[in-house]
Coordinates of N, CA, C and O and ligand atoms in Angstrom, one line a residue:
M441 N -12.4 -0.3 -15.1 CA -11.3 -0.9 -14.6 C -10.2 0.1 -14.5 O -10.2 1.2 -15.2
A442 N -9.2 -0.1 -13.6 CA -8.2 0.8 -13.3 C -6.8 0.0 -13.2 O -6.8 -1.1 -12.6
R443 N -5.8 0.7 -13.6 CA -4.5 0.1 -13.4 C -4.0 0.5 -12.0 O -4.2 1.7 -11.6
L444 N -3.4 -0.4 -11.3 CA -3.0 -0.2 -9.9 C -1.4 -0.2 -9.9 O -0.8 -0.9 -10.6
P445 N -0.8 0.7 -9.0 CA 0.6 0.7 -8.8 C 1.1 -0.7 -8.2 O 0.5 -1.2 -7.3
I446 N 2.2 -1.2 -8.8 CA 2.8 -2.5 -8.3 C 3.9 -2.2 -7.3 O 4.9 -1.4 -7.7
L447 N 3.9 -2.7 -6.1 CA 5.0 -2.6 -5.2 C 6.2 -3.4 -5.6 O 6.0 -4.5 -6.2
T448 N 7.4 -2.9 -5.4 CA 8.6 -3.7 -5.7 C 9.4 -3.9 -4.4 O 9.4 -3.1 -3.5
A449 N 10.1 -5.0 -4.4 CA 11.0 -5.4 -3.3 C 12.2 -4.5 -3.3 O 12.7 -4.1 -4.3
P450 N 12.7 -4.2 -2.1 CA 12.2 -4.6 -0.8 C 11.1 -3.6 -0.3 O 11.3 -2.4 -0.4
D451 N 10.0 -4.2 0.2 CA 8.9 -3.4 0.7 C 8.2 -4.2 1.7 O 7.8 -5.4 1.5
P452 N 8.1 -3.7 3.0 CA 7.6 -4.5 4.1 C 6.2 -5.1 3.8 O 5.8 -6.1 4.2
R453 N 5.4 -4.4 2.9 CA 4.0 -4.8 2.6 C 4.0 -6.1 1.8 O 3.1 -6.9 1.8
L454 N 5.2 -6.4 1.1 CA 5.2 -7.7 0.3 C 5.5 -8.9 1.2 O 5.5 -10.0 0.8
K455 N 5.9 -8.6 2.5 CA 6.2 -9.7 3.4 C 5.0 -10.0 4.3 O 5.1 -10.9 5.2
M456 N 3.9 -9.3 4.1 CA 2.7 -9.6 5.0 C 1.8 -10.6 4.4 O 1.7 -10.8 3.2
K457 N 1.0 -11.3 5.3 CA 0.1 -12.3 4.9 C -1.2 -11.7 4.5 O -1.7 -10.8 5.2
A458 N -1.8 -12.2 3.5 CA -3.1 -11.8 3.0 C -4.2 -12.5 3.8 O -4.0 -13.6 4.4
H459 N -5.4 -11.9 3.9 CA -6.5 -12.4 4.6 C -7.5 -13.0 3.6 O -7.7 -12.5 2.5
R460 N -8.1 -14.1 4.0 CA -9.2 -14.7 3.2 C -10.3 -13.7 3.0 O -10.6 -12.9 3.9
V461 N -11.0 -13.7 1.8 CA -12.1 -12.9 1.6 C -13.4 -13.7 2.1 O -13.4 -14.9 2.1
E462 N -14.4 -12.9 2.6 CA -15.6 -13.6 3.1 C -16.4 -14.1 1.9 O -16.8 -15.3 2.0
K463 N -16.5 -13.3 0.9 CA -17.1 -13.8 -0.3 C -16.6 -12.9 -1.5 O -16.1 -11.8 -1.2
V464 N -16.8 -13.4 -2.7 CA -16.4 -12.5 -3.8 C -17.7 -11.7 -4.2 O -18.6 -12.1 -4.9
D465 N -17.6 -10.5 -3.6 CA -18.7 -9.5 -3.8 C -18.3 -8.5 -4.9 O -17.2 -8.7 -5.5
D466 N -19.1 -7.5 -5.1 CA -18.7 -6.5 -6.2 C -17.4 -5.9 -6.0 O -16.6 -5.6 -6.9
E467 N -17.0 -5.6 -4.7 CA -15.7 -5.0 -4.4 C -14.6 -5.9 -4.8 O -13.6 -5.5 -5.4
I468 N -14.7 -7.2 -4.4 CA -13.6 -8.1 -4.8 C -13.6 -8.4 -6.3 O -12.5 -8.5 -6.9
K469 N -14.7 -8.4 -6.9 CA -14.7 -8.6 -8.3 C -14.1 -7.4 -9.0 O -13.3 -7.6 -10.0
R470 N -14.3 -6.2 -8.6 CA -13.7 -5.1 -9.1 C -12.1 -5.2 -8.9 O -11.3 -4.8 -9.8
L471 N -11.7 -5.6 -7.7 CA -10.3 -5.7 -7.5 C -9.7 -6.7 -8.5 O -8.6 -6.5 -9.1
M472 N -10.4 -7.9 -8.7 CA -9.9 -8.9 -9.6 C -9.8 -8.3 -11.1 O -8.8 -8.5 -11.8
E473 N -10.7 -7.5 -11.5 CA -10.7 -6.9 -12.8 C -9.6 -5.9 -12.9 O -8.8 -5.8 -13.9
D474 N -9.4 -5.1 -11.9 CA -8.3 -4.1 -11.9 C -6.9 -4.8 -11.9 O -6.0 -4.4 -12.5
M475 N -6.8 -5.9 -11.1 CA -5.6 -6.7 -11.1 C -5.3 -7.3 -12.5 O -4.1 -7.2 -12.9
L476 N -6.3 -7.8 -13.2 CA -6.1 -8.3 -14.5 C -5.6 -7.2 -15.4 O -4.6 -7.4 -16.2
E477 N -6.2 -6.1 -15.4 CA -5.8 -5.0 -16.3 C -4.4 -4.6 -16.0 O -3.5 -4.4 -16.9
T478 N -4.0 -4.5 -14.7 CA -2.7 -4.2 -14.3 C -1.7 -5.2 -14.7 O -0.6 -4.9 -15.2
M479 N -2.1 -6.5 -14.6 CA -1.2 -7.6 -15.0 C -0.9 -7.6 -16.5 O 0.2 -7.7 -16.9
Y480 N -2.0 -7.4 -17.3 CA -1.8 -7.4 -18.8 C -1.0 -6.2 -19.2 O -0.2 -6.3 -20.1
A481 N -1.2 -5.1 -18.5 CA -0.4 -3.8 -18.9 C 1.1 -4.0 -18.6 O 1.9 -3.4 -19.3
A482 N 1.4 -4.7 -17.6 CA 2.8 -4.8 -17.1 C 3.9 -5.1 -18.1 O 4.8 -4.3 -18.2
P483 N 3.8 -6.1 -18.9 CA 2.9 -7.3 -18.9 C 3.4 -8.4 -18.0 O 4.6 -8.5 -17.9
G484 N 2.5 -9.1 -17.4 CA 2.8 -10.2 -16.6 C 1.8 -11.4 -16.8 O 0.8 -11.2 -17.4
I485 N 2.2 -12.6 -16.2 CA 1.3 -13.7 -16.4 C 0.6 -14.1 -15.0 O -0.2 -15.0 -15.0
G486 N 1.0 -13.4 -14.0 CA 0.3 -13.6 -12.7 C 0.5 -12.4 -11.8 O 1.5 -11.6 -12.0
L487 N -0.5 -12.2 -10.9 CA -0.4 -11.1 -10.0 C -1.2 -11.4 -8.7 O -2.2 -12.1 -8.8
A488 N -0.6 -11.1 -7.6 CA -1.3 -11.3 -6.3 C -1.7 -10.0 -5.7 O -0.9 -9.0 -5.8
A489 N -2.8 -10.0 -5.0 CA -3.3 -8.7 -4.4 C -2.3 -8.0 -3.5 O -2.2 -6.7 -3.6
P490 N -1.5 -8.7 -2.7 CA -0.5 -7.9 -1.9 C 0.5 -7.1 -2.8 O 1.1 -6.1 -2.3
Q491 N 0.7 -7.5 -4.0 CA 1.6 -6.8 -4.9 C 1.1 -5.4 -5.2 O 1.8 -4.5 -5.7
V492 N -0.3 -5.2 -5.1 CA -0.8 -3.9 -5.3 C -1.3 -3.3 -4.0 O -2.2 -2.4 -3.9
G493 N -0.7 -3.8 -2.9 CA -0.9 -3.2 -1.6 C -2.2 -3.6 -0.9 O -2.7 -3.0 0.0
V494 N -2.9 -4.7 -1.4 CA -4.2 -5.1 -0.9 C -4.0 -6.5 -0.2 O -3.6 -7.5 -0.9
L495 N -4.1 -6.6 1.1 CA -3.8 -7.8 1.8 C -5.0 -8.7 1.8 O -5.6 -9.1 2.9
K496 N -5.4 -9.1 0.6 CA -6.6 -10.0 0.5 C -6.1 -11.2 -0.4 O -5.3 -11.1 -1.2
S497 N -6.7 -12.3 -0.1 CA -6.4 -13.6 -0.7 C -7.0 -13.7 -2.1 O -8.0 -14.3 -2.4
V498 N -6.4 -12.9 -3.0 CA -6.9 -12.8 -4.4 C -5.7 -12.9 -5.4 O -4.7 -12.2 -5.1
I499 N -5.7 -13.7 -6.4 CA -4.7 -13.7 -7.4 C -5.3 -13.8 -8.8 O -6.5 -14.2 -9.0
T500 N -4.6 -13.3 -9.8 CA -5.0 -13.4 -11.2 C -3.9 -14.0 -12.0 O -2.7 -13.8 -11.7
V501 N -4.3 -14.8 -12.9 CA -3.3 -15.6 -13.7 C -3.8 -15.6 -15.2 O -5.0 -15.8 -15.4
D502 N -2.9 -15.5 -16.1 CA -3.2 -15.8 -17.6 C -1.9 -16.2 -18.2 O -1.1 -15.3 -18.4
I503 N -1.8 -17.5 -18.6 CA -0.5 -17.9 -19.2 C -0.7 -18.1 -20.7 O 0.2 -18.6 -21.4
S504 N -1.8 -17.6 -21.3 CA -2.0 -17.7 -22.7 C -0.9 -16.9 -23.5 O -0.4 -15.9 -22.9
R505 N -0.5 -17.4 -24.6 CA 0.6 -16.7 -25.4 C 0.0 -15.4 -26.0 O -1.2 -15.4 -26.4
E506 N 0.9 -14.5 -26.3 CA 0.5 -13.2 -26.9 C -0.1 -13.5 -28.3 O 0.5 -14.3 -29.0
G507 N -1.2 -12.9 -28.6 CA -1.9 -13.2 -29.9 C -3.0 -14.2 -29.8 O -3.9 -14.3 -30.6
D508 N -2.9 -15.2 -28.8 CA -3.9 -16.2 -28.6 C -5.0 -15.6 -27.8 O -4.8 -14.5 -27.1
P509 N -6.2 -16.2 -27.8 CA -7.3 -15.7 -26.9 C -6.9 -15.7 -25.5 O -6.2 -16.6 -25.0
R510 N -7.3 -14.6 -24.8 CA -6.9 -14.6 -23.4 C -7.7 -15.7 -22.5 O -8.8 -16.0 -22.9
Q511 N -7.0 -16.1 -21.5 CA -7.6 -17.1 -20.6 C -7.4 -16.7 -19.2 O -6.7 -17.3 -18.4
P512 N -8.1 -15.6 -18.8 CA -7.9 -15.1 -17.4 C -8.5 -16.0 -16.4 O -9.6 -16.5 -16.5
L513 N -7.7 -16.1 -15.3 CA -8.2 -16.8 -14.1 C -8.3 -15.8 -13.0 O -7.3 -15.1 -12.7
M514 N -9.4 -15.7 -12.3 CA -9.6 -14.9 -11.2 C -9.9 -15.7 -10.0 O -10.9 -16.4 -10.0
I515 N -9.1 -15.7 -9.0 CA -9.0 -16.7 -7.9 C -9.0 -16.0 -6.6 O -8.2 -15.1 -6.3
A516 N -10.0 -16.4 -5.7 CA -9.9 -15.9 -4.3 C -9.8 -17.1 -3.4 O -10.3 -18.2 -3.7
N517 N -9.1 -16.9 -2.3 CA -9.0 -18.0 -1.2 C -8.5 -19.3 -1.8 O -9.0 -20.4 -1.4
P518 N -7.4 -19.3 -2.6 CA -6.9 -20.6 -3.1 C -6.4 -21.5 -2.0 O -5.7 -20.9 -1.1
E519 N -6.7 -22.7 -2.1 CA -6.1 -23.7 -1.2 C -5.6 -24.9 -2.0 O -6.2 -25.4 -2.9
I520 N -4.4 -25.3 -1.6 CA -3.8 -26.5 -2.3 C -4.4 -27.8 -1.7 O -4.3 -28.0 -0.5
L521 N -5.0 -28.6 -2.5 CA -5.6 -29.9 -2.1 C -4.6 -31.0 -2.2 O -4.7 -32.0 -1.5
W522 N -3.7 -30.9 -3.2 CA -2.8 -32.0 -3.5 C -1.6 -31.4 -4.3 O -1.8 -30.5 -5.1
V523 N -0.4 -32.0 -4.1 CA 0.7 -31.7 -4.9 C 1.3 -33.0 -5.4 O 1.3 -34.0 -4.7
S524 N 1.9 -33.0 -6.6 CA 2.6 -34.1 -7.1 C 3.9 -34.4 -6.4 O 4.5 -33.5 -5.8
D525 N 4.3 -35.7 -6.4 CA 5.6 -36.0 -5.9 C 6.7 -35.5 -6.8 O 7.8 -35.1 -6.3
E526 N 6.4 -35.4 -8.0 CA 7.4 -35.0 -9.0 C 7.5 -33.5 -9.0 O 6.5 -32.7 -8.8
D527 N 8.7 -33.0 -9.1 CA 9.0 -31.5 -9.1 C 9.3 -31.1 -10.5 O 9.6 -31.9 -11.4
A528 N 9.2 -29.8 -10.7 CA 9.6 -29.1 -12.0 C 10.3 -27.9 -11.7 O 10.1 -27.2 -10.7
T529 N 11.3 -27.5 -12.6 CA 12.0 -26.3 -12.4 C 11.7 -25.3 -13.6 O 11.7 -25.7 -14.7
F530 N 11.3 -24.1 -13.2 CA 11.1 -23.1 -14.2 C 11.9 -21.9 -13.8 O 12.1 -21.6 -12.6
E531 N 12.3 -21.1 -14.8 CA 12.9 -19.8 -14.5 C 11.7 -18.9 -14.2 O 10.8 -18.6 -15.0
E532 N 11.8 -18.3 -13.0 CA 10.7 -17.4 -12.6 C 11.2 -15.9 -12.5 O 12.3 -15.7 -12.3
G533 N 10.2 -15.1 -12.7 CA 10.4 -13.7 -12.6 C 9.2 -13.2 -11.8 O 8.3 -13.9 -11.4
C534 N 9.2 -11.9 -11.5 CA 8.1 -11.3 -10.7 C 8.0 -9.9 -10.9 O 9.0 -9.2 -11.0
L535 N 6.7 -9.4 -11.1 CA 6.6 -7.9 -11.3 C 7.1 -7.1 -10.1 O 7.4 -5.9 -10.2
S536 N 7.2 -7.7 -8.9 CA 7.7 -7.0 -7.7 C 9.2 -7.2 -7.6 O 9.8 -6.6 -6.6
V537 N 9.8 -8.0 -8.5 CA 11.3 -8.1 -8.4 C 11.8 -7.9 -9.9 O 12.3 -8.8 -10.6
P538 N 11.6 -6.6 -10.3 CA 11.8 -6.4 -11.8 C 13.2 -6.7 -12.3 O 14.2 -6.4 -11.6
E539 N 13.2 -7.3 -13.4 CA 14.5 -7.6 -14.2 C 15.4 -8.6 -13.5 O 16.6 -8.7 -13.8
H540 N 14.9 -9.4 -12.6 CA 15.6 -10.5 -12.1 C 14.9 -11.8 -12.3 O 13.7 -11.9 -12.1
Y541 N 15.6 -12.8 -12.7 CA 15.0 -14.2 -13.0 C 15.9 -15.2 -12.4 O 17.1 -15.1 -12.3
A542 N 15.2 -16.3 -11.9 CA 16.0 -17.4 -11.3 C 15.2 -18.7 -11.4 O 14.0 -18.7 -11.4
E543 N 15.9 -19.8 -11.5 CA 15.2 -21.1 -11.5 C 14.7 -21.5 -10.1 O 15.5 -21.3 -9.1
V544 N 13.5 -21.9 -10.0 CA 12.9 -22.3 -8.7 C 12.3 -23.7 -9.0 O 11.6 -24.0 -10.0
V545 N 12.5 -24.6 -7.9 CA 11.9 -25.9 -8.0 C 10.6 -26.0 -7.2 O 10.6 -25.5 -6.0
R546 N 9.6 -26.5 -7.8 CA 8.3 -26.6 -7.1 C 7.6 -27.9 -7.6 O 8.0 -28.5 -8.6
P547 N 6.6 -28.4 -6.8 CA 5.9 -29.5 -7.3 C 5.4 -29.3 -8.8 O 4.9 -28.1 -9.1
K548 N 5.4 -30.3 -9.6 CA 5.1 -30.2 -11.0 C 3.6 -29.9 -11.2 O 3.2 -29.3 -12.2
A549 N 2.8 -30.5 -10.4 CA 1.3 -30.4 -10.6 C 0.7 -30.2 -9.2 O 1.2 -30.6 -8.2
V550 N -0.4 -29.5 -9.3 CA -1.2 -29.2 -8.0 C -2.7 -29.3 -8.3 O -3.1 -29.1 -9.4
R551 N -3.4 -29.5 -7.3 CA -4.9 -29.4 -7.3 C -5.3 -28.3 -6.4 O -4.9 -28.3 -5.2
V552 N -6.1 -27.3 -6.8 CA -6.4 -26.1 -6.1 C -7.9 -26.0 -6.0 O -8.6 -26.2 -6.9
R553 N -8.4 -25.6 -4.8 CA -9.8 -25.2 -4.6 C -9.8 -23.7 -4.4 O -9.0 -23.2 -3.7
Y554 N -10.8 -23.0 -5.0 CA -10.8 -21.6 -4.8 C -12.2 -21.0 -5.1 O -13.1 -21.8 -5.5
L555 N -12.4 -19.8 -4.9 CA -13.7 -19.1 -5.3 C -13.4 -18.3 -6.6 O -12.4 -17.6 -6.6
D556 N -14.3 -18.5 -7.5 CA -14.1 -17.7 -8.8 C -14.7 -16.3 -8.7 O -15.3 -15.9 -7.6
H557 N -14.7 -15.6 -9.8 CA -15.2 -14.2 -9.8 C -16.7 -14.1 -9.6 O -17.2 -13.0 -9.4
E558 N -17.4 -15.3 -9.7 CA -18.8 -15.3 -9.4 C -19.1 -15.9 -8.0 O -20.3 -16.2 -7.7
N559 N -18.1 -16.0 -7.2 CA -18.2 -16.6 -5.8 C -18.6 -18.1 -5.9 O -19.1 -18.6 -4.9
E560 N -18.3 -18.7 -7.0 CA -18.6 -20.2 -7.1 C -17.3 -20.9 -6.6 O -16.2 -20.5 -7.0
I561 N -17.5 -22.0 -5.9 CA -16.4 -22.8 -5.4 C -16.0 -23.7 -6.6 O -16.8 -24.3 -7.3
R562 N -14.6 -23.7 -6.9 CA -14.2 -24.4 -8.0 C -12.9 -25.2 -7.6 O -12.2 -24.9 -6.7
E563 N -12.7 -26.4 -8.3 CA -11.4 -27.1 -8.2 C -10.7 -27.2 -9.5 O -11.4 -27.3 -10.5
M564 N -9.4 -27.1 -9.5 CA -8.7 -27.1 -10.8 C -7.4 -27.9 -10.6 O -6.8 -27.8 -9.6
D565 N -7.1 -28.7 -11.6 CA -5.8 -29.4 -11.7 C -4.9 -28.6 -12.6 O -5.3 -28.2 -13.7
A566 N -3.8 -28.3 -12.1 CA -2.8 -27.5 -12.9 C -1.5 -28.2 -13.0 O -1.1 -28.9 -12.0
D567 N -0.8 -28.1 -14.1 CA 0.4 -28.8 -14.4 C 1.3 -27.9 -15.1 O 0.9 -26.8 -15.7
G568 N 2.6 -28.2 -15.0 CA 3.6 -27.4 -15.8 C 3.6 -25.9 -15.4 O 3.6 -25.6 -14.2
M569 N 3.7 -25.0 -16.4 CA 3.9 -23.6 -16.1 C 2.7 -23.1 -15.3 O 2.9 -22.2 -14.4
L570 N 1.5 -23.5 -15.6 CA 0.3 -23.0 -14.8 C 0.5 -23.4 -13.3 O 0.2 -22.5 -12.5
A571 N 0.9 -24.6 -13.1 CA 1.1 -25.0 -11.6 C 2.1 -24.1 -11.0 O 2.0 -23.7 -9.8
T572 N 3.2 -23.8 -11.7 CA 4.3 -22.9 -11.2 C 3.7 -21.5 -10.9 O 4.0 -21.0 -9.8
V573 N 3.0 -21.0 -11.8 CA 2.5 -19.6 -11.6 C 1.5 -19.5 -10.4 O 1.6 -18.6 -9.6
I574 N 0.6 -20.5 -10.4 CA -0.3 -20.5 -9.2 C 0.4 -20.6 -7.9 O 0.1 -19.9 -7.0
Q575 N 1.4 -21.5 -7.8 CA 2.2 -21.6 -6.6 C 3.0 -20.3 -6.3 O 3.1 -19.9 -5.1
H576 N 3.5 -19.7 -7.3 CA 4.3 -18.4 -7.1 C 3.3 -17.4 -6.6 O 3.7 -16.7 -5.6
E577 N 2.1 -17.3 -7.2 CA 1.2 -16.2 -6.7 C 0.7 -16.6 -5.3 O 0.5 -15.7 -4.5
M578 N 0.4 -17.9 -5.0 CA 0.0 -18.2 -3.7 C 1.1 -17.9 -2.6 O 0.7 -17.5 -1.5
D579 N 2.3 -18.0 -3.0 CA 3.4 -17.6 -2.1 C 3.2 -16.1 -1.7 O 3.5 -15.8 -0.5
H580 N 2.9 -15.3 -2.6 CA 2.7 -13.9 -2.3 C 1.7 -13.7 -1.2 O 1.8 -12.8 -0.4
L581 N 0.7 -14.6 -1.2 CA -0.4 -14.4 -0.2 C 0.1 -14.7 1.2 O -0.5 -14.4 2.2
D582 N 1.3 -15.5 1.3 CA 2.0 -15.7 2.6 C 3.1 -14.8 2.8 O 3.9 -15.0 3.7
G583 N 3.3 -13.8 2.0 CA 4.4 -12.9 2.1 C 5.7 -13.4 1.7 O 6.8 -13.0 2.1
V584 N 5.7 -14.4 0.7 CA 6.9 -15.0 0.3 C 7.1 -14.7 -1.2 O 6.2 -14.8 -2.0
L585 N 8.3 -14.2 -1.5 CA 8.7 -13.9 -2.9 C 9.6 -15.0 -3.4 O 10.2 -15.8 -2.7
F586 N 9.6 -15.2 -4.8 CA 10.5 -16.3 -5.3 C 11.9 -16.2 -4.9 O 12.6 -17.2 -4.7
I587 N 12.4 -15.0 -4.6 CA 13.8 -14.8 -4.2 C 14.0 -15.4 -2.8 O 15.1 -15.7 -2.4
D588 N 12.9 -15.5 -2.0 CA 13.0 -16.2 -0.7 C 13.3 -17.7 -0.8 O 13.6 -18.3 0.1
R589 N 13.1 -18.2 -2.0 CA 13.3 -19.6 -2.3 C 14.7 -19.9 -2.8 O 15.0 -21.0 -3.2
L590 N 15.5 -18.8 -3.0 CA 16.9 -19.0 -3.5 C 17.8 -19.0 -2.3 O 17.4 -18.7 -1.1
S591 N 19.1 -19.3 -2.6 CA 20.1 -19.2 -1.5 C 20.2 -17.8 -1.0 O 19.9 -16.8 -1.7
S592 N 20.6 -17.6 0.3 CA 20.6 -16.2 0.8 C 21.6 -15.4 0.1 O 21.5 -14.2 -0.1
L593 N 22.7 -16.0 -0.4 CA 23.7 -15.3 -1.2 C 23.1 -14.7 -2.4 O 23.2 -13.5 -2.7
R594 N 22.3 -15.5 -3.2 CA 21.7 -15.0 -4.4 C 20.6 -14.0 -4.1 O 20.5 -13.0 -4.7
R595 N 19.8 -14.2 -3.0 CA 18.7 -13.3 -2.7 C 19.3 -12.0 -2.3 O 18.8 -10.9 -2.7
N596 N 20.3 -11.9 -1.5 CA 20.9 -10.7 -1.0 C 21.5 -9.9 -2.2 O 21.4 -8.7 -2.2
M597 N 22.1 -10.6 -3.1 CA 22.7 -10.0 -4.3 C 21.6 -9.3 -5.1 O 21.7 -8.1 -5.5
I598 N 20.4 -9.9 -5.3 CA 19.3 -9.3 -6.0 C 18.7 -8.2 -5.2 O 18.5 -7.1 -5.8
L599 N 18.6 -8.3 -3.9 CA 18.0 -7.3 -3.1 C 18.9 -6.0 -3.1 O 18.3 -4.9 -3.2
R600 N 20.2 -6.2 -3.0 CA 21.1 -5.1 -3.1 C 20.9 -4.3 -4.4 O 20.9 -3.1 -4.4
K601 N 20.8 -5.0 -5.5 CA 20.6 -4.4 -6.8 C 19.2 -3.6 -6.8 O 19.2 -2.6 -7.4
L602 N 18.2 -4.2 -6.2 CA 16.9 -3.6 -6.2 C 16.9 -2.3 -5.4 O 16.4 -1.3 -5.8
V603 N 17.6 -2.3 -4.3 CA 17.7 -1.1 -3.4 C 18.5 0.0 -4.2 O 18.0 1.1 -4.2
K604 N 19.5 -0.4 -4.9 CA 20.3 0.5 -5.7 C 19.4 1.1 -6.8 O 19.4 2.4 -7.0
A605 N 18.7 0.3 -7.5 CA 17.8 0.8 -8.6 C 16.8 1.8 -8.0 O 16.5 2.7 -8.7
K606 N 16.2 1.5 -6.8 CA 15.2 2.3 -6.3 C 15.8 3.7 -5.9 O 15.2 4.7 -6.1
K607 N 17.1 3.7 -5.4 CA 17.7 5.0 -5.1 C 17.9 5.8 -6.3 O 17.7 7.0 -6.3
V608 N 18.3 5.2 -7.4 CA 18.5 5.9 -8.7 C 17.2 6.5 -9.1 O 17.1 7.7 -9.5
V609 N 16.1 5.7 -9.0 CA 14.8 6.2 -9.5 C 14.4 7.4 -8.6 O 13.8 8.4 -9.1
G610 N 14.6 7.3 -7.3 CA 14.2 8.3 -6.3 C 15.0 9.5 -6.3 O 14.6 10.6 -5.7
A611 N 16.2 9.5 -6.9 CA 17.2 10.6 -6.8 C 16.7 11.8 -7.6 O 15.9 11.7 -8.5
Ligands
LIG1574 NI1 5.4 -12.5 -8.2

């Protein structure tokens, strides 16, 4: 397994749409494993392939608490089958938007169909934080960041700070 560099906003590659995978073969499985290692090292609770510059419909998620057994989810081609009428608000962050957090409203529960790391079709009901993380990662597959769900005032403020931080790093 290998750690992959994570792109940070603003970066045009984070605005691009990912493509569905034909099947979860050895190459995609390796990508999933590398993404998990990258996510754990960051540390983060979710990662989408576009964040490591790969425009494929692949996400990894693990919301287990530190010290508890890991519960990695490796997901390709996720599709939302159902969303709850009820919404939930969570404070979100993103490895591609470092050090910025904001409350985002999303459906509280979702049902998702996907291919797992063995290329098996699976369906999963997710609620609470897991539902939020899955929806956040699926947004990345459409080129959408959580800051795109905030007011333009708030988004531009965060983007300006990110640009400034990048200039300092690059200087
Ligand atoms: Ni993210």
